Short mmCIF file of C-alpha atoms in Angstrom, two decimals:
data_model
loop_
_atom_site.label_atom_id
_atom_site.label_comp_id
_atom_site.label_asym_id
_atom_site.label_seq_id
_atom_site.Cartn_x
_atom_site.Cartn_y
_atom_site.Cartn_z
CA UNK C 191 -124.05 125.25 75.28
CA UNK C 192 -124.12 128.24 77.65
CA UNK C 193 -121.94 129.06 80.28
CA UNK C 194 -122.40 130.74 83.74
CA UNK C 195 -119.24 132.05 85.25
CA UNK C 196 -119.89 133.45 88.61
CA UNK C 197 -116.99 134.84 91.46
CA UNK C 198 -117.57 133.25 94.59
CA UNK C 199 -118.34 135.84 97.46
CA UNK C 200 -117.03 138.47 95.11
CA UNK C 201 -116.36 141.17 97.20
CA UNK C 202 -114.59 138.77 99.84
CA UNK C 203 -113.05 137.61 97.10
CA UNK C 204 -112.01 140.84 95.80
CA UNK C 205 -110.32 141.62 99.56
CA UNK C 206 -108.29 138.51 100.36
CA UNK C 207 -106.54 138.90 96.83
CA UNK C 208 -105.01 142.19 98.76
CA UNK C 209 -105.29 141.21 102.46
CA UNK C 210 -104.35 137.08 102.32
CA UNK C 211 -104.59 137.37 106.39
CA UNK C 212 -108.47 136.82 105.69
CA UNK C 213 -108.52 133.58 104.28
CA UNK C 214 -110.03 131.07 106.48
CA UNK C 215 -111.77 134.30 108.74
CA UNK C 216 -115.78 135.41 109.12
CA UNK C 217 -115.34 138.51 106.62
CA UNK C 218 -118.40 140.80 105.81
CA UNK C 219 -118.47 143.61 103.04
CA UNK C 220 -121.30 145.98 104.46
CA UNK C 221 -123.41 148.31 101.91
CA UNK C 222 -123.20 152.07 101.59
CA UNK C 223 -122.94 153.99 104.96
CA UNK C 224 -122.12 150.31 106.68
CA UNK C 225 -125.67 149.38 107.49
CA UNK C 226 -126.13 146.10 106.08
CA UNK C 227 -124.59 143.22 104.72
CA UNK C 228 -123.64 142.63 101.09
CA UNK C 229 -121.48 140.04 100.75
CA UNK C 230 -120.05 136.97 103.32
CA UNK C 231 -117.26 134.71 103.21
CA UNK C 232 -117.93 130.87 103.51
CA UNK C 233 -116.75 131.30 106.87
CA UNK C 234 -119.30 134.15 107.78
CA UNK C 235 -122.16 132.25 106.22
CA UNK C 236 -121.33 129.23 108.48
CA UNK C 237 -122.06 131.22 111.58
CA UNK C 238 -125.79 131.76 110.63
CA UNK C 239 -125.09 135.75 108.96
CA UNK C 240 -127.82 136.56 106.55
CA UNK C 241 -127.33 138.50 103.44
CA UNK C 242 -128.70 141.86 104.10
CA UNK C 243 -128.54 141.59 107.88
CA UNK C 244 -128.20 145.20 109.53
CA UNK C 245 -124.65 145.74 111.09
CA UNK C 246 -125.74 146.51 114.25
CA UNK C 247 -126.86 142.99 114.70
CA UNK C 248 -124.03 140.80 113.89
CA UNK C 249 -121.39 142.51 115.21
CA UNK C 250 -121.10 141.27 118.26
CA UNK C 251 -121.04 137.42 116.78
CA UNK C 252 -118.10 138.93 114.34
CA UNK C 253 -116.45 140.11 117.35
CA UNK C 254 -116.55 136.64 119.32
CA UNK C 255 -115.41 134.46 116.47
CA UNK C 256 -112.39 137.27 115.50
CA UNK C 257 -114.46 138.12 112.38
CA UNK C 258 -113.58 141.14 110.05
CA UNK C 259 -115.69 143.53 108.85
CA UNK C 260 -115.21 145.74 105.60
CA UNK C 261 -116.87 148.96 104.01
CA UNK C 262 -117.54 148.47 100.35
CA UNK C 263 -114.92 149.52 97.83
CA UNK C 264 -116.98 149.59 94.88
CA UNK C 265 -114.12 150.98 92.66
CA UNK C 266 -111.51 148.15 93.69
CA UNK C 267 -114.61 145.79 92.92
CA UNK C 268 -115.20 147.46 89.54
CA UNK C 269 -111.87 147.22 88.61
CA UNK C 270 -111.26 143.74 89.35
CA UNK C 271 -114.58 142.26 87.81
CA UNK C 272 -113.18 144.00 84.36
CA UNK C 273 -109.77 141.99 84.93
CA UNK C 274 -112.27 138.56 85.27
CA UNK C 275 -114.09 139.49 82.33
CA UNK C 276 -110.89 140.55 80.39
CA UNK C 277 -109.60 136.56 80.92
CA UNK C 278 -113.03 135.12 80.63
CA UNK C 279 -113.01 137.12 76.57
CA UNK C 280 -109.88 135.72 75.70
CA UNK C 281 -111.06 131.87 76.70
CA UNK C 282 -114.67 131.65 74.74
CA UNK C 283 -115.91 133.22 71.40
CA UNK C 284 -118.55 135.41 72.99
CA UNK C 285 -119.16 137.02 76.69
CA UNK C 286 -122.12 138.65 77.99
CA UNK C 287 -121.15 140.41 81.22
CA UNK C 288 -124.62 140.28 83.10
CA UNK C 289 -123.49 141.81 86.45
CA UNK C 290 -120.31 142.87 88.24
CA UNK C 291 -119.55 139.43 89.24
CA UNK C 292 -121.51 136.86 86.39
CA UNK C 293 -121.19 136.46 82.79
CA UNK C 294 -122.72 134.29 80.51
CA UNK C 295 -120.35 132.22 78.15
CA UNK C 296 -121.01 130.89 74.39
CA UNK C 297 -119.71 127.66 74.62
CA UNK C 298 -121.14 126.39 71.49
CA UNK C 299 -118.34 123.99 69.31
CA UNK C 300 -115.72 124.34 72.09
CA UNK C 301 -115.52 120.66 72.45
CA UNK C 302 -114.11 120.47 68.56
CA UNK C 303 -110.89 122.46 69.90
CA UNK C 304 -110.57 121.56 73.70
CA UNK C 305 -111.49 118.19 74.69
CA UNK C 306 -114.29 117.88 76.67
CA UNK C 307 -116.74 121.17 78.21
CA UNK C 308 -115.37 119.76 81.81
CA UNK C 309 -111.97 120.55 80.62
CA UNK C 310 -112.41 123.82 79.22
CA UNK C 311 -114.41 124.79 82.68
CA UNK C 312 -111.34 123.63 84.72
CA UNK C 313 -109.51 125.69 82.73
CA UNK C 314 -111.18 128.84 82.67
CA UNK C 315 -111.35 128.72 86.58
CA UNK C 316 -107.87 127.99 86.68
CA UNK C 317 -107.18 130.92 84.55
CA UNK C 318 -109.03 133.44 86.41
CA UNK C 319 -107.86 132.32 89.73
CA UNK C 320 -104.30 132.48 88.70
CA UNK C 321 -104.70 136.07 86.68
CA UNK C 322 -106.54 137.74 89.33
CA UNK C 323 -106.92 135.85 92.56
CA UNK C 324 -110.96 135.39 92.25
CA UNK C 325 -112.38 131.76 92.89
CA UNK C 326 -115.24 131.16 90.60
CA UNK C 327 -117.65 128.34 89.59
CA UNK C 328 -119.08 127.48 86.26
CA UNK C 329 -122.60 126.15 85.18
CA UNK C 330 -122.76 124.70 81.60
CA UNK C 331 -126.38 123.69 80.39
CA UNK C 332 -128.42 124.07 76.91
CA UNK C 333 -130.25 127.36 77.76
CA UNK C 334 -128.88 130.26 80.07
CA UNK C 335 -131.49 129.45 82.86
CA UNK C 336 -130.55 126.21 82.93
CA UNK C 337 -127.05 127.54 83.15
CA UNK C 338 -127.72 129.65 86.02
CA UNK C 339 -129.40 126.47 87.83
CA UNK C 340 -125.86 124.81 87.53
CA UNK C 341 -124.07 127.41 88.61
CA UNK C 342 -126.43 127.51 91.83
CA UNK C 343 -125.51 124.06 92.66
CA UNK C 344 -121.95 124.24 91.68
CA UNK C 345 -121.46 126.38 94.32
CA UNK C 346 -123.66 124.57 96.86
CA UNK C 347 -122.11 121.13 97.00
CA UNK C 348 -118.25 121.46 96.74
CA UNK C 349 -117.96 118.02 95.62
CA UNK C 350 -118.64 119.21 92.56
CA UNK C 351 -115.20 121.14 93.05
CA UNK C 352 -116.97 124.37 91.00
CA UNK C 353 -118.54 122.38 87.66
CA UNK C 354 -122.03 121.38 86.56
CA UNK C 355 -123.08 120.13 83.29
CA UNK C 356 -126.53 119.62 82.69
CA UNK C 357 -126.40 118.42 79.41
CA UNK C 358 -128.47 115.01 80.04
CA UNK C 359 -132.13 114.54 81.02
CA UNK C 360 -130.96 112.66 83.69
CA UNK C 361 -129.11 115.45 85.09
CA UNK C 362 -130.98 118.28 83.95
CA UNK C 363 -133.94 116.57 86.58
CA UNK C 364 -131.75 115.65 89.23
CA UNK C 365 -130.59 119.41 89.38
CA UNK C 366 -134.00 120.98 89.13
CA UNK C 367 -135.76 118.68 92.29
CA UNK C 368 -132.53 119.29 94.03
CA UNK C 369 -133.44 123.44 93.60
CA UNK C 370 -136.12 125.33 95.43
CA UNK C 371 -138.45 127.56 93.10
CA UNK C 372 -137.75 130.55 95.24
CA UNK C 373 -133.92 130.25 93.88
CA UNK C 374 -135.27 129.76 90.13
CA UNK C 375 -133.78 132.60 87.90
CA UNK C 376 -136.34 135.28 87.79
CA UNK C 377 -138.62 134.23 90.42
CA UNK C 378 -138.85 136.56 93.18
CA UNK C 379 -140.61 136.26 96.84
CA UNK C 380 -143.93 137.09 95.35
CA UNK C 381 -144.14 134.61 92.99
CA UNK C 382 -142.52 131.78 95.07
CA UNK C 383 -145.52 132.70 97.49
CA UNK C 384 -147.61 131.86 94.92
CA UNK C 385 -146.40 129.04 93.65
CA UNK C 386 -145.89 127.22 97.04
CA UNK C 387 -149.64 127.98 97.10
CA UNK C 388 -150.30 125.81 94.15
CA UNK C 389 -148.09 123.17 95.51
CA UNK C 390 -144.87 124.02 93.18
CA UNK C 391 -141.74 123.51 95.50
CA UNK C 392 -139.05 122.74 93.40
CA UNK C 393 -137.75 124.05 89.87
CA UNK C 394 -138.73 120.51 88.56
CA UNK C 395 -142.68 121.47 89.77
CA UNK C 396 -142.63 124.09 87.91
CA UNK C 397 -140.72 122.88 84.50
CA UNK C 398 -143.74 120.68 84.62
CA UNK C 399 -146.98 123.30 84.57
CA UNK C 400 -148.66 123.57 81.63
CA UNK C 401 -148.28 127.21 78.86
CA UNK C 402 -152.11 127.93 79.76
CA UNK C 403 -151.62 127.76 83.59
CA UNK C 404 -148.33 129.64 83.30
CA UNK C 405 -149.37 132.62 81.21
CA UNK C 406 -152.63 132.77 83.81
CA UNK C 407 -150.15 132.58 86.99
CA UNK C 408 -146.69 133.54 85.96
CA UNK C 409 -146.58 136.57 83.85
CA UNK C 410 -147.60 135.85 80.45
CA UNK C 411 -145.09 135.18 77.81
CA UNK C 412 -142.15 135.91 79.69
CA UNK C 413 -142.96 133.12 82.11
CA UNK C 414 -143.59 130.31 79.62
CA UNK C 415 -140.11 131.13 78.38
CA UNK C 416 -138.85 130.53 81.44
CA UNK C 417 -140.76 127.62 81.65
CA UNK C 418 -139.06 126.33 78.55
CA UNK C 419 -135.99 127.43 79.37
CA UNK C 420 -136.21 125.05 82.35
CA UNK C 421 -136.81 122.24 80.14
CA UNK C 422 -134.01 122.37 78.02
CA UNK C 423 -134.99 124.69 74.97
CA UNK C 424 -133.35 127.76 74.67
CA UNK C 425 -135.51 131.16 74.69
CA UNK C 426 -132.80 133.38 75.23
CA UNK C 427 -129.69 134.75 73.00
CA UNK C 428 -126.55 135.53 74.24
CA UNK C 429 -126.07 139.24 74.13
CA UNK C 430 -122.06 139.89 73.50
CA UNK C 431 -120.26 142.55 75.40
CA UNK C 432 -117.17 143.91 72.60
CA UNK C 433 -115.61 145.31 75.28
CA UNK C 434 -116.22 143.35 78.60
CA UNK C 435 -118.35 145.85 80.22
CA UNK C 436 -121.89 145.32 81.39
CA UNK C 437 -124.20 147.37 78.52
CA UNK C 438 -126.90 148.83 81.37
CA UNK C 439 -130.42 149.58 79.57
CA UNK C 440 -130.28 152.65 82.71
CA UNK C 441 -127.77 153.88 84.70
CA UNK C 442 -128.55 155.09 88.21
CA UNK C 443 -126.64 156.38 91.24
CA UNK C 444 -128.26 156.88 95.01
CA UNK C 445 -126.64 156.70 98.32
CA UNK C 446 -127.79 157.14 101.82
CA UNK C 447 -126.21 159.97 103.75
CA UNK C 448 -124.01 159.89 106.69
CA UNK C 449 -126.01 162.16 108.50
CA UNK C 450 -129.59 163.74 107.95
CA UNK C 451 -129.75 166.67 105.37
CA UNK C 452 -131.96 169.79 105.62
CA UNK C 453 -130.15 172.18 103.87
CA UNK C 454 -130.88 172.50 99.94
CA UNK C 455 -127.33 173.20 99.23
CA UNK C 456 -126.33 170.08 101.15
CA UNK C 457 -128.92 168.21 98.67
CA UNK C 458 -127.58 169.54 95.56
CA UNK C 459 -124.32 168.64 96.40
CA UNK C 460 -124.92 164.63 96.48
CA UNK C 461 -127.25 165.17 93.64
CA UNK C 462 -124.81 166.85 91.53
CA UNK C 463 -122.30 164.74 92.40
CA UNK C 464 -124.84 161.58 91.69
CA UNK C 465 -125.31 163.34 88.68
CA UNK C 466 -122.21 163.67 87.18
CA UNK C 467 -121.10 160.31 87.91
CA UNK C 468 -123.94 158.64 86.31
CA UNK C 469 -123.40 161.14 82.98
CA UNK C 470 -119.39 160.02 83.03
CA UNK C 471 -120.72 156.05 83.58
CA UNK C 472 -123.28 157.42 80.07
CA UNK C 473 -120.50 158.27 78.38
CA UNK C 474 -118.03 155.46 79.15
CA UNK C 475 -120.66 153.31 77.78
CA UNK C 476 -120.80 155.20 74.50
CA UNK C 477 -124.71 156.09 75.08
CA UNK C 478 -126.93 159.25 75.82
CA UNK C 479 -130.34 159.55 78.02
CA UNK C 480 -133.78 160.76 77.11
CA UNK C 481 -134.57 160.31 80.44
CA UNK C 482 -133.79 162.04 84.03
CA UNK C 483 -135.38 161.03 87.40
CA UNK C 484 -134.69 162.60 90.65
CA UNK C 485 -135.26 161.54 93.84
CA UNK C 486 -135.40 162.47 97.82
CA UNK C 487 -136.07 160.03 100.65
CA UNK C 488 -136.74 160.14 104.05
CA UNK C 489 -136.36 157.56 106.58
CA UNK C 490 -138.99 155.32 107.04
CA UNK C 491 -138.25 154.32 110.34
CA UNK C 492 -139.26 157.64 111.74
CA UNK C 493 -142.60 157.09 113.14
CA UNK C 494 -143.25 160.92 113.11
CA UNK C 495 -143.11 161.21 108.85
CA UNK C 496 -146.02 160.25 106.98
CA UNK C 497 -145.63 158.38 103.63
CA UNK C 498 -145.23 158.60 101.18
CA UNK C 499 -141.12 158.39 102.32
CA UNK C 500 -139.45 158.91 98.78
CA UNK C 501 -140.58 161.47 96.33
CA UNK C 502 -139.48 161.53 92.93
CA UNK C 503 -139.64 163.60 89.59
CA UNK C 504 -139.23 162.64 85.76
CA UNK C 505 -138.35 164.61 82.66
CA UNK C 506 -138.10 163.11 79.26
CA UNK C 507 -134.92 166.10 78.26
CA UNK C 508 -136.29 169.18 76.12
CA UNK C 509 -134.26 168.93 72.95
CA UNK C 510 -133.16 165.27 72.79
CA UNK C 511 -131.02 163.04 74.71
CA UNK C 512 -127.56 164.21 75.92
CA UNK C 513 -124.49 162.98 77.81
CA UNK C 514 -123.42 166.36 78.34
CA UNK C 515 -123.18 166.53 81.94
CA UNK C 516 -123.81 170.51 82.63
CA UNK C 517 -126.63 170.02 80.78
CA UNK C 518 -127.77 167.46 83.22
CA UNK C 519 -126.94 169.33 86.29
CA UNK C 520 -128.95 172.49 84.91
CA UNK C 521 -131.80 170.34 84.48
CA UNK C 522 -131.28 168.22 87.34
CA UNK C 523 -131.20 171.59 89.65
CA UNK C 524 -134.63 172.33 88.86
CA UNK C 525 -135.92 168.73 89.59
CA UNK C 526 -134.44 169.36 92.77
CA UNK C 527 -135.90 172.65 93.24
CA UNK C 528 -139.59 170.81 92.76
CA UNK C 529 -138.90 168.05 95.28
CA UNK C 530 -137.56 169.65 98.11
CA UNK C 531 -139.19 171.30 101.28
CA UNK C 532 -137.52 172.95 103.90
CA UNK C 533 -137.74 171.24 107.12
CA UNK C 534 -137.94 167.92 106.39
CA UNK C 535 -134.72 165.46 106.63
CA UNK C 536 -133.22 163.55 103.84
CA UNK C 537 -131.56 160.51 104.53
CA UNK C 538 -131.13 159.29 100.86
CA UNK C 539 -130.73 160.71 97.30
CA UNK C 540 -130.45 159.40 93.58
CA UNK C 541 -130.57 159.74 90.10
CA UNK C 542 -131.38 157.76 86.91
CA UNK C 543 -130.73 157.89 83.57
CA UNK C 544 -133.58 156.03 81.21
CA UNK C 545 -133.92 155.77 77.15
CA UNK C 546 -130.61 155.22 76.72
CA UNK C 547 -129.25 155.15 72.64
CA UNK C 548 -125.89 155.69 70.68
CA UNK C 549 -125.29 159.33 69.54
CA UNK C 550 -125.10 157.84 66.46
CA UNK C 551 -128.61 157.12 66.04
CA UNK C 552 -130.79 159.72 63.98
CA UNK C 553 -133.08 161.52 65.82
CA UNK C 554 -135.40 164.52 64.37
CA UNK C 555 -134.39 168.04 66.21
CA UNK C 556 -137.36 170.34 66.79
CA UNK C 557 -137.82 173.43 65.40
CA UNK C 558 -139.46 174.78 68.56
CA UNK C 559 -136.61 173.66 71.36
CA UNK C 560 -137.28 174.75 74.30
CA UNK C 561 -134.23 177.10 75.75
CA UNK C 562 -131.85 175.36 78.14
CA UNK C 563 -132.39 176.62 81.64
CA UNK C 564 -128.58 177.23 82.24
CA UNK C 565 -127.88 179.78 79.46
CA UNK C 566 -130.84 180.22 77.64
CA UNK C 567 -129.74 178.95 74.28
CA UNK C 568 -131.19 176.88 72.11
CA UNK C 569 -131.04 173.49 74.22
CA UNK C 570 -129.52 170.93 71.65
CA UNK C 571 -128.09 171.89 67.60
CA UNK C 572 -125.42 169.97 65.86
CA UNK C 573 -122.72 172.93 66.66
CA UNK C 574 -123.63 173.10 70.44
CA UNK C 575 -123.80 169.24 70.86
CA UNK C 576 -120.44 168.96 68.91
CA UNK C 577 -118.98 171.66 71.30
CA UNK C 578 -120.77 169.63 74.48
CA UNK C 579 -118.91 166.74 73.29
CA UNK C 580 -115.84 168.34 72.96
CA UNK C 581 -115.86 169.61 76.27
CA UNK C 582 -116.67 166.23 77.90
CA UNK C 583 -114.40 164.42 76.10
CA UNK C 584 -111.57 166.95 77.69
CA UNK C 585 -113.44 166.12 81.16
CA UNK C 586 -113.20 162.65 81.01
CA UNK C 587 -109.80 162.51 79.57
CA UNK C 588 -108.51 164.82 82.33
CA UNK C 589 -110.43 162.83 85.01
CA UNK C 590 -108.22 159.56 83.85
CA UNK C 591 -105.39 160.97 83.54
CA UNK C 592 -105.20 162.40 87.25
CA UNK C 593 -107.95 160.88 88.97
CA UNK C 594 -111.85 160.61 89.13
CA UNK C 595 -112.79 163.78 90.63
CA UNK C 596 -109.99 166.19 89.84
CA UNK C 597 -112.24 168.03 87.49
CA UNK C 598 -115.93 168.32 88.60
CA UNK C 599 -119.17 170.74 88.83
CA UNK C 600 -118.36 173.02 91.47
CA UNK C 601 -121.50 172.36 93.11
CA UNK C 602 -120.14 169.07 94.44
CA UNK C 603 -117.17 170.69 96.12
CA UNK C 604 -118.37 170.72 99.80
CA UNK C 605 -116.62 173.87 101.90
CA UNK C 606 -113.73 172.66 104.11
CA UNK C 607 -115.26 169.94 106.62
CA UNK C 608 -114.20 170.91 110.62
CA UNK C 609 -111.63 168.21 112.11
CA UNK C 610 -113.36 164.54 112.61
CA UNK C 611 -116.23 165.30 110.22
CA UNK C 612 -116.52 163.78 106.71
CA UNK C 613 -115.52 165.94 103.84
CA UNK C 614 -118.60 166.83 102.62
CA UNK C 615 -121.79 166.16 104.74
CA UNK C 616 -123.60 164.11 102.13
CA UNK C 617 -120.68 161.63 102.12
CA UNK C 618 -122.06 157.98 104.03
CA UNK C 619 -119.92 156.60 106.50
CA UNK C 620 -117.33 154.02 105.08
CA UNK C 621 -115.12 153.24 108.57
CA UNK C 622 -114.21 149.95 107.28
CA UNK C 623 -113.14 150.71 103.48
CA UNK C 624 -109.68 149.22 102.42
CA UNK C 625 -107.53 150.98 100.01
CA UNK C 626 -107.85 151.23 96.39
CA UNK C 627 -105.32 148.81 95.43
CA UNK C 628 -105.39 148.88 91.97
CA UNK C 629 -107.23 151.99 91.14
CA UNK C 630 -104.97 154.86 93.22
CA UNK C 631 -101.38 155.20 92.69
CA UNK C 632 -100.93 156.23 96.18
CA UNK C 633 -102.73 152.98 97.19
CA UNK C 634 -100.49 150.77 95.49
CA UNK C 635 -98.61 147.78 97.34
CA UNK C 636 -95.32 148.25 98.53
CA UNK C 637 -92.89 145.41 97.68
CA UNK C 638 -89.68 145.23 99.59
#
């Protein structure tokens, strides 16, 4: 059996841990730049506030019902997520961290030691709530896809008390008949529309289609695996996370700006900041990247701007994979120069690192390695890589000890801002952000 634990309204729940006065009130958390709703309390959902709704559309509804608005506080949510995952790892043999608020659990054989799975699920929920303050739901089933189904229904129906186990054919059929096909894990809006045209409206309908039909209309072998999982036949193994963190296949960092940017130096300040953060995540994961992508976006709602609104460029890194911030910045600046057009008004930028692999994996070095853009030396040799790793280790150690951003590239340091202006021109709006209660010493709660 697999379990799926999911934090209820996770961002809102994180905020309520440190602001109990928000309990029982409509609360929403906004996306970067305070643009859209990305998390809602149950009370906000009852007001009809939709996920992704623009803030300006729901502002008045929240005001009338004495709701509370918060800007996203990702350092807080990330730290609370690590605490939740650590509690889960103490309860079961293996945990696969799926997202910031979700984790799959290995429940095989647990009934031998702790009674029924329902008892274990209740203990897990109680332990996480007691130690972190985060309410959760637990879905249990013989496949990961069915565990997602069980979790979704456990959230939807309060009478289930946050736990649902699909371990019999009767329970499986009842659950699948209750779930709209668009809510099945892996079925997006495009596939859902196609399934509706074929008369498939529930997860149960989807589970009854033939292999030939699935391969023709639902993405080939991947779609067939999904159908098999809905039938209770496991096709996906658990991928345990040894350190309680999510092992990413790619790493991205992007933000919308608080104002439109036209100056190359401002854009480079933003891109260098995002690239430095992505490289830090890359090293935290213990990987190196083969491929770097940089993109710039203009306002797609500006009718004066012809498409495409987003332009990107991708580079397979010369000299082999790296996690060296300085090397990545050298390539990133060149790539940004190819994208930048004077006079354009940009609203967003971002970077993506792909082709991730551990640094100890054997790699073929090139006899004709190109010169690195910053210094003219060979882009990668064993000696230069060793020096770069030591430098990055020192950089990360200082930032862990004294706070993120204490030591950073000069390009990401903005000139002094005028009074009332953001610290950097590329920073987004965050007018309702709560303190970083668990990650900044000066934001620790004071108890008197």
